[in-house]
mmCIF file of C-alpha atoms in Angstrom:
data_model
loop_
_atom_site.group_PDB
_atom_site.id
_atom_site.type_symbol
_atom_site.label_atom_id
_atom_site.label_comp_id
_atom_site.label_asym_id
_atom_site.label_seq_id
_atom_site.Cartn_x
_atom_site.Cartn_y
_atom_site.Cartn_z
ATOM 1 C CA MET P 1 -13.592 2.671 -1.415
ATOM 2 C CA SER P 2 -12.215 5.645 1.296
ATOM 3 C CA SER P 3 -9.567 8.241 0.699
ATOM 4 C CA LEU P 4 -8.147 6.958 3.455
ATOM 5 C CA GLY P 5 -7.303 2.809 3.760
ATOM 6 C CA PHE P 6 -5.837 0.586 6.373
ATOM 7 C CA GLY P 7 -2.453 -1.298 5.421
ATOM 8 C CA ALA P 8 -3.147 -4.422 7.492
ATOM 9 C CA ALA P 9 0.827 -5.668 7.374
ATOM 10 C CA PRO P 10 1.556 -4.337 10.972
ATOM 11 C CA MET P 11 -1.412 -5.980 12.841
ATOM 12 C CA ALA P 12 0.369 -9.479 11.591
ATOM 13 C CA GLY P 13 3.524 -8.896 13.203
ATOM 14 C CA LEU P 14 5.819 -6.751 11.034
ATOM 15 C CA TYR P 15 8.815 -6.146 12.860
ATOM 16 C CA ARG P 16 7.427 -6.968 16.058
ATOM 17 C CA SER P 17 4.887 -9.042 17.803
ATOM 18 C CA VAL P 18 1.240 -7.822 17.702
ATOM 19 C CA SER P 19 -1.666 -8.982 19.941
ATOM 20 C CA GLU P 20 -5.172 -10.057 18.923
ATOM 21 C CA GLU P 21 -6.593 -7.453 21.260
ATOM 22 C CA VAL P 22 -4.222 -5.095 19.654
ATOM 23 C CA ALA P 23 -5.006 -5.757 16.252
ATOM 24 C CA ALA P 24 -8.649 -5.624 16.915
ATOM 25 C CA GLY P 25 -8.399 -2.453 18.080
ATOM 26 C CA SER P 26 -6.503 -0.762 15.042
ATOM 27 C CA VAL P 27 -9.475 -1.629 12.995
ATOM 28 C CA ALA P 28 -11.942 -0.764 15.009
ATOM 29 C CA ALA P 29 -10.316 2.577 15.380
ATOM 30 C CA ALA P 30 -10.187 2.805 11.225
ATOM 31 C CA LEU P 31 -13.954 1.893 11.312
ATOM 32 C CA GLU P 32 -14.718 5.054 13.869
ATOM 33 C CA ALA P 33 -12.623 7.261 11.508
ATOM 34 C CA GLY P 34 -14.875 6.386 8.625
ATOM 35 C CA VAL P 35 -12.046 4.297 7.281
ATOM 36 C CA SER P 36 -13.927 1.633 4.701
ATOM 37 C CA TYR P 37 -11.010 0.204 2.706
ATOM 38 C CA PHE P 38 -9.019 -2.450 4.050
ATOM 39 C CA ASP P 39 -5.743 -3.933 2.146
ATOM 40 C CA THR P 40 -3.953 -7.433 3.042
ATOM 41 C CA ALA P 41 -1.967 -10.185 1.484
ATOM 42 C CA PRO P 42 -1.047 -14.045 2.298
ATOM 43 C CA HIS P 43 2.325 -12.469 2.661
ATOM 44 C CA TYR P 44 1.814 -10.561 5.341
ATOM 45 C CA GLY P 45 2.185 -12.604 8.380
ATOM 46 C CA LEU P 46 1.762 -15.998 6.428
ATOM 47 C CA GLY P 47 -1.904 -15.343 6.343
ATOM 48 C CA LEU P 48 -2.127 -13.786 10.543
ATOM 49 C CA SER P 49 -3.163 -10.249 8.846
ATOM 50 C CA GLU P 50 -6.204 -12.343 6.462
ATOM 51 C CA ARG P 51 -7.322 -14.304 9.504
ATOM 52 C CA ARG P 52 -7.147 -11.128 11.859
ATOM 53 C CA LEU P 53 -8.556 -8.923 9.385
ATOM 54 C CA GLY P 54 -11.289 -10.875 8.591
ATOM 55 C CA LYS P 55 -12.581 -11.457 12.245
ATOM 56 C CA ALA P 56 -12.085 -8.064 12.857
ATOM 57 C CA LEU P 57 -14.698 -6.684 10.579
ATOM 58 C CA ALA P 58 -17.208 -9.735 10.618
ATOM 59 C CA SER P 59 -19.516 -7.312 11.909
ATOM 60 C CA ALA P 60 -19.188 -4.621 10.420
ATOM 61 C CA SER P 61 -20.669 -3.232 6.816
ATOM 62 C CA ASP P 62 -20.286 -1.251 4.032
ATOM 63 C CA PHE P 63 -15.854 -2.094 3.778
ATOM 64 C CA VAL P 64 -13.829 -2.639 0.899
ATOM 65 C CA ILE P 65 -11.013 -5.604 0.822
ATOM 66 C CA SER P 66 -8.292 -5.976 -1.226
ATOM 67 C CA THR P 67 -6.089 -8.944 -1.209
ATOM 68 C CA LYS P 68 -2.979 -10.121 -3.460
ATOM 69 C CA VAL P 69 -1.999 -13.657 -5.263
ATOM 70 C CA GLY P 70 1.518 -14.177 -6.400
ATOM 71 C CA ARG P 71 3.035 -15.872 -2.874
ATOM 72 C CA ARG P 72 1.238 -19.171 -2.393
ATOM 73 C CA LEU P 73 1.774 -20.587 1.253
ATOM 74 C CA GLU P 74 2.621 -23.848 1.826
ATOM 75 C CA PRO P 75 2.793 -26.011 5.078
ATOM 76 C CA ILE P 76 6.132 -26.812 6.051
ATOM 77 C CA PRO P 77 7.047 -29.381 8.511
ATOM 78 C CA VAL P 78 9.519 -27.718 11.389
ATOM 79 C CA VAL P 79 8.434 -24.549 12.601
ATOM 80 C CA GLY P 80 10.797 -21.961 13.334
ATOM 81 C CA ASP P 81 10.000 -17.843 13.023
ATOM 82 C CA ASP P 82 9.814 -15.438 10.264
ATOM 83 C CA MET P 83 11.704 -12.772 10.912
ATOM 84 C CA ALA P 84 13.717 -13.194 7.780
ATOM 85 C CA ASN P 85 10.929 -11.793 6.097
ATOM 86 C CA GLY P 86 9.940 -9.029 8.595
ATOM 87 C CA PHE P 87 7.311 -10.922 10.179
ATOM 88 C CA ALA P 88 7.369 -11.569 14.360
ATOM 89 C CA VAL P 89 5.239 -15.146 13.900
ATOM 90 C CA PRO P 90 5.426 -18.508 13.487
ATOM 91 C CA ALA P 91 6.815 -20.187 10.225
ATOM 92 C CA THR P 92 4.003 -22.643 9.621
ATOM 93 C CA HIS P 93 4.079 -21.962 6.241
ATOM 94 C CA ARG P 94 7.206 -20.764 3.780
ATOM 95 C CA ARG P 95 6.017 -18.675 0.856
ATOM 96 C CA VAL P 96 5.830 -19.789 -2.908
ATOM 97 C CA TRP P 97 6.120 -17.612 -5.891
ATOM 98 C CA ASP P 98 3.390 -18.427 -8.274
ATOM 99 C CA PHE P 99 1.327 -17.058 -10.468
ATOM 100 C CA SER P 100 -0.150 -19.600 -12.497
ATOM 101 C CA ALA P 101 -3.586 -19.822 -12.928
ATOM 102 C CA ALA P 102 -4.221 -22.467 -10.628
ATOM 103 C CA GLY P 103 -1.800 -21.340 -8.062
ATOM 104 C CA VAL P 104 -4.028 -18.475 -8.551
ATOM 105 C CA LEU P 105 -7.644 -19.490 -7.788
ATOM 106 C CA ALA P 106 -5.806 -21.613 -4.631
ATOM 107 C CA SER P 107 -4.503 -18.678 -2.945
ATOM 108 C CA VAL P 108 -7.944 -16.697 -3.346
ATOM 109 C CA GLU P 109 -9.726 -19.521 -2.110
ATOM 110 C CA SER P 110 -7.336 -19.842 0.975
ATOM 111 C CA SER P 111 -7.722 -16.152 1.061
ATOM 112 C CA LEU P 112 -11.356 -15.919 1.372
ATOM 113 C CA ASP P 113 -11.165 -18.790 3.773
ATOM 114 C CA ARG P 114 -9.392 -17.119 6.226
ATOM 115 C CA LEU P 115 -11.042 -13.384 5.504
ATOM 116 C CA GLY P 116 -14.357 -15.856 6.017
ATOM 117 C CA VAL P 117 -16.282 -13.470 3.000
ATOM 118 C CA SER P 118 -17.416 -15.294 -0.037
ATOM 119 C CA ARG P 119 -15.713 -13.002 -2.736
ATOM 120 C CA ALA P 120 -12.760 -10.387 -3.111
ATOM 121 C CA ASP P 121 -13.284 -6.720 -3.266
ATOM 122 C CA ILE P 122 -9.950 -6.205 -5.438
ATOM 123 C CA LEU P 123 -7.883 -9.003 -5.909
ATOM 124 C CA PHE P 124 -3.688 -7.468 -6.607
ATOM 125 C CA LEU P 125 -1.125 -9.601 -8.395
ATOM 126 C CA HIS P 126 1.658 -8.717 -5.430
ATOM 127 C CA ASP P 127 5.115 -8.027 -6.613
ATOM 128 C CA PRO P 128 5.012 -9.937 -10.157
ATOM 129 C CA ASP P 129 8.472 -7.677 -10.885
ATOM 130 C CA ASP P 130 10.012 -11.580 -11.970
ATOM 131 C CA HIS P 131 6.814 -13.288 -13.419
ATOM 132 C CA TRP P 132 5.891 -10.854 -16.092
ATOM 133 C CA ASP P 133 5.543 -13.585 -18.423
ATOM 134 C CA GLN P 134 3.433 -16.291 -16.028
ATOM 135 C CA ALA P 135 1.548 -12.776 -14.711
ATOM 136 C CA VAL P 136 0.314 -11.658 -17.521
ATOM 137 C CA GLY P 137 -0.425 -14.599 -19.276
ATOM 138 C CA GLU P 138 -1.817 -16.621 -16.578
ATOM 139 C CA ALA P 139 -2.566 -15.035 -13.422
ATOM 140 C CA LEU P 140 -4.465 -11.844 -14.678
ATOM 141 C CA PRO P 141 -6.515 -14.238 -17.594
ATOM 142 C CA ALA P 142 -7.602 -15.954 -14.225
ATOM 143 C CA LEU P 143 -8.590 -12.798 -12.089
ATOM 144 C CA ALA P 144 -10.473 -10.893 -15.517
ATOM 145 C CA SER P 145 -12.447 -14.657 -15.155
ATOM 146 C CA LEU P 146 -13.165 -14.468 -11.367
ATOM 147 C CA ARG P 147 -14.250 -11.029 -12.256
ATOM 148 C CA ALA P 148 -16.928 -11.884 -15.003
ATOM 149 C CA GLN P 149 -18.330 -14.544 -12.857
ATOM 150 C CA GLY P 150 -18.940 -11.570 -10.242
ATOM 151 C CA LEU P 151 -16.368 -13.300 -7.566
ATOM 152 C CA VAL P 152 -13.990 -10.150 -7.619
ATOM 153 C CA GLY P 153 -15.179 -6.580 -8.317
ATOM 154 C CA ALA P 154 -11.932 -5.150 -9.161
ATOM 155 C CA ILE P 155 -8.420 -6.601 -10.434
ATOM 156 C CA GLY P 156 -4.928 -4.778 -10.531
ATOM 157 C CA ALA P 157 -1.344 -4.873 -9.238
ATOM 158 C CA GLY P 158 0.776 -3.950 -6.955
ATOM 159 C CA MET P 159 4.237 -3.076 -6.513
ATOM 160 C CA ASN P 160 7.431 -0.828 -5.250
ATOM 161 C CA GLN P 161 7.595 0.603 -9.086
ATOM 162 C CA TRP P 162 5.982 2.223 -11.502
ATOM 163 C CA GLN P 163 7.100 0.961 -14.878
ATOM 164 C CA MET P 164 5.503 -2.384 -14.766
ATOM 165 C CA LEU P 165 2.465 -1.099 -13.747
ATOM 166 C CA ALA P 166 2.137 1.430 -16.678
ATOM 167 C CA ARG P 167 2.878 -1.507 -18.914
ATOM 168 C CA LEU P 168 0.193 -3.466 -16.883
ATOM 169 C CA VAL P 169 -2.324 -0.559 -17.497
ATOM 170 C CA ALA P 170 -1.308 0.209 -21.205
ATOM 171 C CA GLU P 171 -1.415 -3.646 -22.345
ATOM 172 C CA THR P 172 -4.160 -5.269 -20.241
ATOM 173 C CA SER P 173 -7.401 -4.681 -18.542
ATOM 174 C CA VAL P 174 -6.903 -3.829 -14.760
ATOM 175 C CA ASP P 175 -9.238 -1.428 -12.772
ATOM 176 C CA VAL P 176 -6.761 -0.538 -9.965
ATOM 177 C CA VAL P 177 -3.270 -0.320 -9.195
ATOM 178 C CA MET P 178 -1.156 0.001 -5.575
ATOM 179 C CA LEU P 179 1.766 1.831 -6.257
ATOM 180 C CA ALA P 180 4.082 1.656 -3.056
ATOM 181 C CA GLY P 181 6.671 4.642 -2.616
ATOM 182 C CA ARG P 182 6.484 6.093 -6.104
ATOM 183 C CA TYR P 183 4.546 9.049 -5.662
ATOM 184 C CA THR P 184 5.378 10.822 -2.354
ATOM 185 C CA LEU P 185 6.538 13.929 -1.165
ATOM 186 C CA LEU P 186 10.097 13.112 -1.855
ATOM 187 C CA GLU P 187 9.335 11.328 -5.293
ATOM 188 C CA GLN P 188 6.972 11.651 -8.013
ATOM 189 C CA SER P 189 8.741 9.570 -10.673
ATOM 190 C CA ALA P 190 5.285 8.240 -11.175
ATOM 191 C CA LEU P 191 3.790 11.538 -12.420
ATOM 192 C CA ASP P 192 5.261 11.338 -15.751
ATOM 193 C CA GLU P 193 4.002 8.191 -17.663
ATOM 194 C CA LEU P 194 1.801 5.808 -15.291
ATOM 195 C CA LEU P 195 -0.437 8.702 -13.735
ATOM 196 C CA PRO P 196 -1.513 10.200 -16.664
ATOM 197 C CA LEU P 197 -1.990 6.629 -18.335
ATOM 198 C CA CYS P 198 -4.056 5.974 -15.530
ATOM 199 C CA SER P 199 -6.043 8.947 -15.927
ATOM 200 C CA GLU P 200 -6.623 8.170 -19.935
ATOM 201 C CA ARG P 201 -7.492 4.587 -19.095
ATOM 202 C CA GLN P 202 -9.752 5.288 -16.116
ATOM 203 C CA VAL P 203 -7.983 3.240 -13.750
ATOM 204 C CA SER P 204 -7.540 3.669 -10.217
ATOM 205 C CA VAL P 205 -4.382 4.295 -8.104
ATOM 206 C CA VAL P 206 -4.025 3.600 -4.720
ATOM 207 C CA ALA P 207 -0.899 5.124 -3.203
ATOM 208 C CA ALA P 208 0.906 3.112 -0.306
ATOM 209 C CA ALA P 209 3.902 3.681 1.780
ATOM 210 C CA VAL P 210 3.867 7.293 1.572
ATOM 211 C CA PHE P 211 6.003 7.750 4.214
ATOM 212 C CA ASN P 212 8.734 6.139 1.549
ATOM 213 C CA SER P 213 9.252 3.317 5.011
ATOM 214 C CA GLY P 214 10.088 5.981 7.964
ATOM 215 C CA ILE P 215 11.540 9.399 6.543
ATOM 216 C CA LEU P 216 8.507 11.295 6.053
ATOM 217 C CA ALA P 217 6.563 9.777 9.272
ATOM 218 C CA ARG P 218 7.222 11.878 11.861
ATOM 219 C CA PRO P 219 7.674 15.643 12.074
ATOM 220 C CA VAL P 220 11.509 15.651 13.295
ATOM 221 C CA VAL P 221 13.443 13.822 10.360
ATOM 222 C CA ALA P 222 15.685 11.719 12.383
ATOM 223 C CA PRO P 223 19.318 11.272 11.485
ATOM 224 C CA ASP P 224 18.658 7.854 11.341
ATOM 225 C CA ALA P 225 15.619 7.568 9.192
ATOM 226 C CA THR P 226 14.975 4.852 6.208
ATOM 227 C CA TYR P 227 14.009 5.661 2.968
ATOM 228 C CA ASN P 228 12.781 2.348 0.943
ATOM 229 C CA TYR P 229 13.865 0.267 4.158
ATOM 230 C CA SER P 230 17.320 1.187 3.830
ATOM 231 C CA ALA P 231 19.053 4.374 6.058
ATOM 232 C CA ALA P 232 17.825 7.415 3.663
ATOM 233 C CA PRO P 233 21.096 8.944 1.765
ATOM 234 C CA PRO P 234 21.918 12.490 3.602
ATOM 235 C CA ALA P 235 20.648 14.378 0.751
ATOM 236 C CA LEU P 236 17.178 13.095 1.311
ATOM 237 C CA ILE P 237 17.250 13.662 4.750
ATOM 238 C CA ASP P 238 18.785 17.511 4.741
ATOM 239 C CA ARG P 239 15.560 17.423 1.558
ATOM 240 C CA ALA P 240 13.165 16.002 3.849
ATOM 241 C CA ARG P 241 13.985 18.335 6.928
ATOM 242 C CA ARG P 242 13.593 21.499 4.579
ATOM 243 C CA MET P 243 10.230 20.294 3.603
ATOM 244 C CA ALA P 244 9.540 20.212 7.366
ATOM 245 C CA GLU P 245 10.624 23.573 7.826
ATOM 246 C CA VAL P 246 8.408 25.006 5.136
ATOM 247 C CA CYS P 247 5.566 22.895 6.312
ATOM 248 C CA GLY P 248 5.615 24.043 9.620
ATOM 249 C CA ARG P 249 5.760 27.629 8.782
ATOM 250 C CA PHE P 250 2.285 27.170 7.978
ATOM 251 C CA GLY P 251 1.252 25.081 10.653
ATOM 252 C CA VAL P 252 1.736 21.735 9.146
ATOM 253 C CA THR P 253 3.516 18.676 9.678
ATOM 254 C CA LEU P 254 5.797 16.294 7.556
ATOM 255 C CA PRO P 255 3.179 13.543 8.114
ATOM 256 C CA GLN P 256 0.132 15.358 7.660
ATOM 257 C CA ALA P 257 1.589 16.583 4.159
ATOM 258 C CA ALA P 258 2.685 13.384 3.292
ATOM 259 C CA LEU P 259 -0.989 11.522 3.570
ATOM 260 C CA GLN P 260 -2.642 14.099 1.829
ATOM 261 C CA PHE P 261 -0.644 14.962 -1.120
ATOM 262 C CA PRO P 262 -0.706 11.893 -3.704
ATOM 263 C CA LEU P 263 -4.846 12.463 -3.695
ATOM 264 C CA GLY P 264 -3.708 14.983 -5.207
ATOM 265 C CA HIS P 265 -3.737 13.494 -8.306
ATOM 266 C CA PRO P 266 -7.312 12.801 -10.138
ATOM 267 C CA ALA P 267 -6.281 9.415 -10.876
ATOM 268 C CA VAL P 268 -5.306 8.355 -6.989
ATOM 269 C CA ALA P 269 -8.413 6.851 -5.146
ATOM 270 C CA SER P 270 -6.945 6.207 -1.574
ATOM 271 C CA VAL P 271 -4.077 6.735 0.460
ATOM 272 C CA VAL P 272 -3.338 3.670 2.367
ATOM 273 C CA ILE P 273 -1.348 3.583 5.557
ATOM 274 C CA GLY P 274 -0.673 1.015 7.989
ATOM 275 C CA ALA P 275 -1.121 0.995 11.872
ATOM 276 C CA ARG P 276 -0.518 -1.260 14.320
ATOM 277 C CA THR P 277 -2.385 0.145 17.329
ATOM 278 C CA ALA P 278 -5.688 2.006 17.920
ATOM 279 C CA SER P 279 -3.837 5.639 18.945
ATOM 280 C CA GLN P 280 -1.365 5.173 15.439
ATOM 281 C CA MET P 281 -4.804 5.033 13.531
ATOM 282 C CA ALA P 282 -6.357 7.687 15.398
ATOM 283 C CA GLU P 283 -3.218 9.722 14.509
ATOM 284 C CA ASN P 284 -3.310 9.181 11.026
ATOM 285 C CA ALA P 285 -7.174 9.937 10.460
ATOM 286 C CA ARG P 286 -6.534 13.378 12.977
ATOM 287 C CA LEU P 287 -3.626 14.211 10.531
ATOM 288 C CA PHE P 288 -5.306 12.752 6.971
ATOM 289 C CA ALA P 289 -8.452 15.373 7.732
ATOM 290 C CA ALA P 290 -6.299 18.630 9.150
ATOM 291 C CA PRO P 291 -6.634 20.909 5.673
ATOM 292 C CA VAL P 292 -2.760 21.480 4.341
ATOM 293 C CA PRO P 293 -3.235 25.126 2.828
ATOM 294 C CA ALA P 294 -2.829 25.999 -0.298
ATOM 295 C CA GLU P 295 0.063 28.454 0.663
ATOM 296 C CA CYS P 296 2.158 25.429 2.003
ATOM 297 C CA TRP P 297 1.800 23.494 -1.111
ATOM 298 C CA ALA P 298 2.855 26.667 -3.099
ATOM 299 C CA ALA P 299 5.968 27.329 -1.025
ATOM 300 C CA LEU P 300 7.053 23.571 -1.302
ATOM 301 C CA LYS P 301 7.246 24.481 -5.133
ATOM 302 C CA SER P 302 8.359 27.558 -4.885
ATOM 303 C CA GLU P 303 11.504 26.600 -3.080
ATOM 304 C CA GLY P 304 12.180 23.633 -5.422
ATOM 305 C CA LEU P 305 11.128 20.996 -2.736
ATOM 306 C CA LEU P 306 8.081 19.411 -4.978
ATOM 307 C CA ARG P 307 7.857 19.553 -8.525
ATOM 308 C CA PRO P 308 6.315 22.410 -9.889
ATOM 309 C CA ASP P 309 3.409 20.138 -12.179
ATOM 310 C CA ALA P 310 2.417 18.089 -9.133
ATOM 311 C CA PRO P 311 -0.975 18.393 -8.685
ATOM 312 C CA VAL P 312 -2.267 19.432 -4.961
ATOM 313 C CA PRO P 313 -4.972 18.589 -2.803
ATOM 314 C CA SER P 314 -7.621 21.656 -2.818
#
């Protein structure tokens, strides 16, 4: 797993349509930048992300793919659009929450077919927030069985909260968790319980949504910036702008620091970032590779903008 990962939701028409040529170009740019970890899910574009990613990686080698289970795709007779779910694609299917053993196995089979691969490197439970009993009682044992058979390399869960992930790490045999938005420059709530627990139990962490859905994505924080997919509160906009000002003193941009910060924690194995185009991917890789001076992290802490106990990249 490369320390910078490619999130394949944007290439499936997240918020606006993307051509197959442009989508393939974003993957090619990721490979060119040395990225070897690619994350997708059936949810992303009703399977389009998996199909496009599999096609784009067909001639590549030495890569890691993670996909997810929990939203089974069921064909529907009347085709509409999928914008209600955030994807500019025809709604040929509907998503059905299903963490049953049979549902998980059927979902995995369909995902492997769309990806054009014979096994999965990583399988995540996808947002099991309201499905704890079935996810732990049926889905995880099914994934563990696939792992024992060598049909998947690692199993875990991906969520926008750390509390249930901490419970999964403490009570089950997951190998890896994907934490979205809860360990970023603006929020380190996972630092108290989840991340120490992952270090203790040797569970890897993939940090996703490190821009908190937009507020940290640009050098200059816009007044209409979003945080967790909603309008950012004024206090957070002010804080992000103060962070940007501090970073600027050291020749660092806000997205540059946001991309690199999570990897300061020893449990974090990779930061996954979405890219719609080749130029976006190339820019992400450039920012990720540009060192942030130790003095910048120290200044963010001394000015109360970053938790004093947060480990930072060296």
